[in-house]
Amino acid sequence: MTETASVPDHAKAHEKVLIVDFGSQVTQLIARRLREIGVYCEIHPYDKVEAMLEGFGPKAVILSGGPASVHEAESPSAPQQVFELGVPVLGICYGEMTMAAQLGGAVEGGHDREFGRAEILIERASPLLEGLGEPGHKEPVWMSHGDKITAIPLGFEIVAASEGSPYAVIADEARRFYGIQFHPEVAHTPRGALMLRNFTHRIAGCHGDWTMASFRQEMVAKIRAQVGDGRVICGLSGGVDSSVAAVLIHEAIGEQLTCVFVDTGLLRLNEAEQVVTMFRDHYNIPLVHVDAAKEFLGALAGVSDPETKRKAIGKVFIDIFDREAAKVEGAAFLAQGTLYPDVIESVSARGGPSQVIKSHHNVGGLPDYMKLKLVEPLRELFKDEVRALGVELGLPPAFVGRHPFPGPGLAIRIPGAVTPEKVAVLQKADAIYLDEIRKAGLYDSIWQAFAVLLPVRTVGVMGDARTYDEVCALRAVTSTDGMTADFFEFPWEVLGRAATRIINEVKGINRVVYDVTSKPPGTIEWE
């Protein structure tokens, strides 16, 4: 979150859980799991918590994992105030260790590490593990730690142990303090979501009052209060996020909104026409369509480095918004589809693994020279929540359910220099690939699928002629959370049809390969 970390107005009416971030790469998953069960929560870096704690008023606190070692000098710790609020506290992995150390226990390094799948043996009943089994039951979990708790604080009892962790689950039931050595938030802990629900609902007494219907109503009121009689210019990228933001803002202020759809020339095939048709014809939202393909491709000419591409694209976006805003009389606000992961990633805990990974147009605020104020109605939502809000607002399910598309568009799916010719080739190949996936009824089973035009040319023979053309890679991944993923196991006949069509119908490609790399736990974004 931001350094000021004020509580959003719409969240004040809801039960709230505070997640103290110690830099774990999967801290976001804790928040996602809680949001999925209707509990509003926010992630704040451990060194910013003390300043916002009183105004936040959490119903419970969760201490995340992290890469540090508690026994090392200057290791991060939770503000002592957290343990004096009188609310339940759950420490996860590093969070359990710092809780134990801060409350009088002991943590040591140099012990056998425990990473990956493990089993905990439940030794005593606890509301935290309600529904998992009686004492003596073994439960699969996912461990990821190198240090070890060697003594627990006074008042705590052992609830469960594993082969490498004698204090895999500990509890002080009187104070409602709990520690777990594994990660319940990841999919590799099969019933971790139940443990988190036990903590929020059974122990903390949350009712799960966080819904998209209530968010919609509250955010409409907030937008009206923020904007007043002013005019808003909304930057449409063609993606789900900015589109949902635009429809929500239009519901709030109507004709005070002008959407600017920037056609970068880097979108999927025919996507620009689809966006224009939907907003002008279906929603009747004032829309300015800016064909800026030449500007973007010009800025990318000769640029190979992916991060430089992102920043070049971001600069052109800002320049266009600034130019178009000047044409809208009374425009005082710029609306963006910034999401909660963007916000979290822009404030790194300890400068650790959580890092800024989105450096294009919708992260990091506006340049000082722009006089527009930001309107970011989706700032507290995750991607799946945005989709649920889109359905709530009446957007077509097929549009809302589209696979994620990166802000920089096809520019980062063309390693190396980007040219108009390469963009055209990739658009056609990508369209064929997605068409075959849809025809096979597999689209909704895949989290993200796309084609990549590799910076490799190969010699081939087509008919009686020798070719020297590009190689196209096809990628498809499955995911439940967008944080971990695995390659999709295609039926070979589907891949075969897609590859055959691409080679036959797209001039410039003579070889197609399928990417079977997986995304390990902790990495943040697939492009």
PDB file of C-alpha atoms in Angstrom, residues 184-292:
ATOM      1  CA  PRO A 184      -1.783 -22.450   4.094  1.00  0.00           C
ATOM      2  CA  GLU A 185      -2.240 -19.840   1.360  1.00  0.00           C
ATOM      3  CA  VAL A 186      -0.612 -21.851  -1.458  1.00  0.00           C
ATOM      4  CA  ALA A 187      -2.447 -24.465  -3.494  1.00  0.00           C
ATOM      5  CA  HIS A 188       0.124 -27.056  -2.414  1.00  0.00           C
ATOM      6  CA  THR A 189      -1.485 -27.076   1.055  1.00  0.00           C
ATOM      7  CA  PRO A 190      -4.755 -28.705  -0.059  1.00  0.00           C
ATOM      8  CA  ARG A 191      -6.893 -27.638   2.894  1.00  0.00           C
ATOM      9  CA  GLY A 192      -5.069 -24.436   3.739  1.00  0.00           C
ATOM     10  CA  ALA A 193      -8.099 -22.357   2.745  1.00  0.00           C
ATOM     11  CA  LEU A 194     -10.123 -24.146   5.436  1.00  0.00           C
ATOM     12  CA  MET A 195      -7.490 -23.255   8.040  1.00  0.00           C
ATOM     13  CA  LEU A 196      -7.637 -19.590   7.040  1.00  0.00           C
ATOM     14  CA  ARG A 197     -11.424 -19.655   7.145  1.00  0.00           C
ATOM     15  CA  ASN A 198     -11.292 -21.206  10.604  1.00  0.00           C
ATOM     16  CA  PHE A 199      -9.095 -18.314  11.701  1.00  0.00           C
ATOM     17  CA  THR A 200     -11.226 -15.542  10.208  1.00  0.00           C
ATOM     18  CA  HIS A 201     -14.710 -16.926  10.851  1.00  0.00           C
ATOM     19  CA  ARG A 202     -14.465 -19.373  13.748  1.00  0.00           C
ATOM     20  CA  ILE A 203     -11.767 -17.601  15.788  1.00  0.00           C
ATOM     21  CA  ALA A 204     -12.029 -13.925  14.762  1.00  0.00           C
ATOM     22  CA  GLY A 205     -15.806 -13.996  14.274  1.00  0.00           C
ATOM     23  CA  CYS A 206     -15.855 -12.551  10.749  1.00  0.00           C
ATOM     24  CA  HIS A 207     -19.102 -12.984   8.831  1.00  0.00           C
ATOM     25  CA  GLY A 208     -17.772 -12.545   5.295  1.00  0.00           C
ATOM     26  CA  ASP A 209     -19.544  -9.319   4.326  1.00  0.00           C
ATOM     27  CA  TRP A 210     -17.226  -8.407   1.430  1.00  0.00           C
ATOM     28  CA  THR A 211     -19.170  -8.804  -1.858  1.00  0.00           C
ATOM     29  CA  MET A 212     -18.965  -7.241  -5.294  1.00  0.00           C
ATOM     30  CA  ALA A 213     -22.544  -5.996  -5.010  1.00  0.00           C
ATOM     31  CA  SER A 214     -21.688  -4.019  -1.881  1.00  0.00           C
ATOM     32  CA  PHE A 215     -18.392  -2.847  -3.401  1.00  0.00           C
ATOM     33  CA  ARG A 216     -20.213  -1.589  -6.500  1.00  0.00           C
ATOM     34  CA  GLN A 217     -22.692   0.427  -4.482  1.00  0.00           C
ATOM     35  CA  GLU A 218     -20.075   1.880  -2.149  1.00  0.00           C
ATOM     36  CA  MET A 219     -17.590   2.697  -4.924  1.00  0.00           C
ATOM     37  CA  VAL A 220     -20.219   4.519  -7.001  1.00  0.00           C
ATOM     38  CA  ALA A 221     -20.874   6.765  -3.999  1.00  0.00           C
ATOM     39  CA  LYS A 222     -17.133   7.264  -3.460  1.00  0.00           C
ATOM     40  CA  ILE A 223     -16.521   8.217  -7.116  1.00  0.00           C
ATOM     41  CA  ARG A 224     -19.346  10.770  -7.014  1.00  0.00           C
ATOM     42  CA  ALA A 225     -17.940  12.291  -3.827  1.00  0.00           C
ATOM     43  CA  GLN A 226     -14.404  12.436  -5.236  1.00  0.00           C
ATOM     44  CA  VAL A 227     -15.267  13.835  -8.651  1.00  0.00           C
ATOM     45  CA  GLY A 228     -18.143  16.173  -7.807  1.00  0.00           C
ATOM     46  CA  ASP A 229     -18.948  18.220 -10.901  1.00  0.00           C
ATOM     47  CA  GLY A 230     -15.558  17.578 -12.494  1.00  0.00           C
ATOM     48  CA  ARG A 231     -14.882  15.697 -15.683  1.00  0.00           C
ATOM     49  CA  VAL A 232     -12.953  12.424 -15.869  1.00  0.00           C
ATOM     50  CA  ILE A 233     -10.823  11.152 -18.712  1.00  0.00           C
ATOM     51  CA  CYS A 234     -10.366   7.367 -18.635  1.00  0.00           C
ATOM     52  CA  GLY A 235      -7.493   5.700 -20.398  1.00  0.00           C
ATOM     53  CA  LEU A 236      -8.792   2.537 -22.042  1.00  0.00           C
ATOM     54  CA  SER A 237      -6.185  -0.053 -22.964  1.00  0.00           C
ATOM     55  CA  GLY A 238      -8.674  -2.572 -24.340  1.00  0.00           C
ATOM     56  CA  GLY A 239      -8.174  -4.895 -21.386  1.00  0.00           C
ATOM     57  CA  VAL A 240     -10.628  -6.081 -18.748  1.00  0.00           C
ATOM     58  CA  ASP A 241      -9.305  -3.864 -15.937  1.00  0.00           C
ATOM     59  CA  SER A 242      -9.631  -0.484 -17.617  1.00  0.00           C
ATOM     60  CA  SER A 243     -12.927  -1.504 -19.224  1.00  0.00           C
ATOM     61  CA  VAL A 244     -14.502  -2.473 -15.890  1.00  0.00           C
ATOM     62  CA  ALA A 245     -13.197   0.762 -14.360  1.00  0.00           C
ATOM     63  CA  ALA A 246     -14.767   2.769 -17.191  1.00  0.00           C
ATOM     64  CA  VAL A 247     -18.187   1.116 -16.893  1.00  0.00           C
ATOM     65  CA  LEU A 248     -18.187   1.573 -13.109  1.00  0.00           C
ATOM     66  CA  ILE A 249     -17.242   5.250 -13.374  1.00  0.00           C
ATOM     67  CA  HIS A 250     -19.839   5.818 -16.091  1.00  0.00           C
ATOM     68  CA  GLU A 251     -22.478   4.354 -13.782  1.00  0.00           C
ATOM     69  CA  ALA A 252     -21.411   6.861 -11.134  1.00  0.00           C
ATOM     70  CA  ILE A 253     -21.079  10.079 -13.151  1.00  0.00           C
ATOM     71  CA  GLY A 254     -22.522   9.421 -16.619  1.00  0.00           C
ATOM     72  CA  GLU A 255     -21.628  12.034 -19.242  1.00  0.00           C
ATOM     73  CA  GLN A 256     -18.921  13.518 -17.023  1.00  0.00           C
ATOM     74  CA  LEU A 257     -16.736  10.646 -18.230  1.00  0.00           C
ATOM     75  CA  THR A 258     -14.832  10.646 -21.518  1.00  0.00           C
ATOM     76  CA  CYS A 259     -12.959   7.467 -22.424  1.00  0.00           C
ATOM     77  CA  VAL A 260      -9.804   7.655 -24.477  1.00  0.00           C
ATOM     78  CA  PHE A 261      -9.018   4.362 -26.163  1.00  0.00           C
ATOM     79  CA  VAL A 262      -5.401   4.321 -27.219  1.00  0.00           C
ATOM     80  CA  ASP A 263      -4.907   1.884 -30.065  1.00  0.00           C
ATOM     81  CA  THR A 264      -1.235   1.027 -29.656  1.00  0.00           C
ATOM     82  CA  GLY A 265      -1.106  -1.236 -32.669  1.00  0.00           C
ATOM     83  CA  LEU A 266       0.115  -3.894 -30.227  1.00  0.00           C
ATOM     84  CA  LEU A 267      -3.256  -5.421 -29.340  1.00  0.00           C
ATOM     85  CA  ARG A 268      -4.609  -8.800 -30.374  1.00  0.00           C
ATOM     86  CA  LEU A 269      -6.075  -9.135 -33.863  1.00  0.00           C
ATOM     87  CA  ASN A 270      -9.292  -7.067 -34.321  1.00  0.00           C
ATOM     88  CA  GLU A 271      -9.349  -6.183 -30.628  1.00  0.00           C
ATOM     89  CA  ALA A 272      -9.431  -2.436 -31.244  1.00  0.00           C
ATOM     90  CA  GLU A 273     -12.600  -2.711 -33.333  1.00  0.00           C
ATOM     91  CA  GLN A 274     -14.266  -4.867 -30.670  1.00  0.00           C
ATOM     92  CA  VAL A 275     -13.543  -2.351 -27.908  1.00  0.00           C
ATOM     93  CA  VAL A 276     -14.841   0.588 -29.931  1.00  0.00           C
ATOM     94  CA  THR A 277     -18.024  -1.265 -30.854  1.00  0.00           C
ATOM     95  CA  MET A 278     -18.736  -2.344 -27.285  1.00  0.00           C
ATOM     96  CA  PHE A 279     -18.263   1.064 -25.685  1.00  0.00           C
ATOM     97  CA  ARG A 280     -19.865   3.219 -28.364  1.00  0.00           C
ATOM     98  CA  ASP A 281     -22.736   0.988 -29.422  1.00  0.00           C
ATOM     99  CA  HIS A 282     -23.529  -1.116 -26.355  1.00  0.00           C
ATOM    100  CA  TYR A 283     -22.775   1.261 -23.482  1.00  0.00           C
ATOM    101  CA  ASN A 284     -23.061   4.590 -25.326  1.00  0.00           C
ATOM    102  CA  ILE A 285     -20.063   5.910 -23.389  1.00  0.00           C
ATOM    103  CA  PRO A 286     -18.331   8.968 -24.903  1.00  0.00           C
ATOM    104  CA  LEU A 287     -15.237   7.494 -26.539  1.00  0.00           C
ATOM    105  CA  VAL A 288     -12.242   9.032 -28.280  1.00  0.00           C
ATOM    106  CA  HIS A 289     -10.418   6.467 -30.414  1.00  0.00           C
ATOM    107  CA  VAL A 290      -6.762   7.413 -30.869  1.00  0.00           C
ATOM    108  CA  ASP A 291      -4.951   5.427 -33.540  1.00  0.00           C
ATOM    109  CA  ALA A 292      -1.442   5.732 -32.123  1.00  0.00           C
TER     110      ALA A 292
END
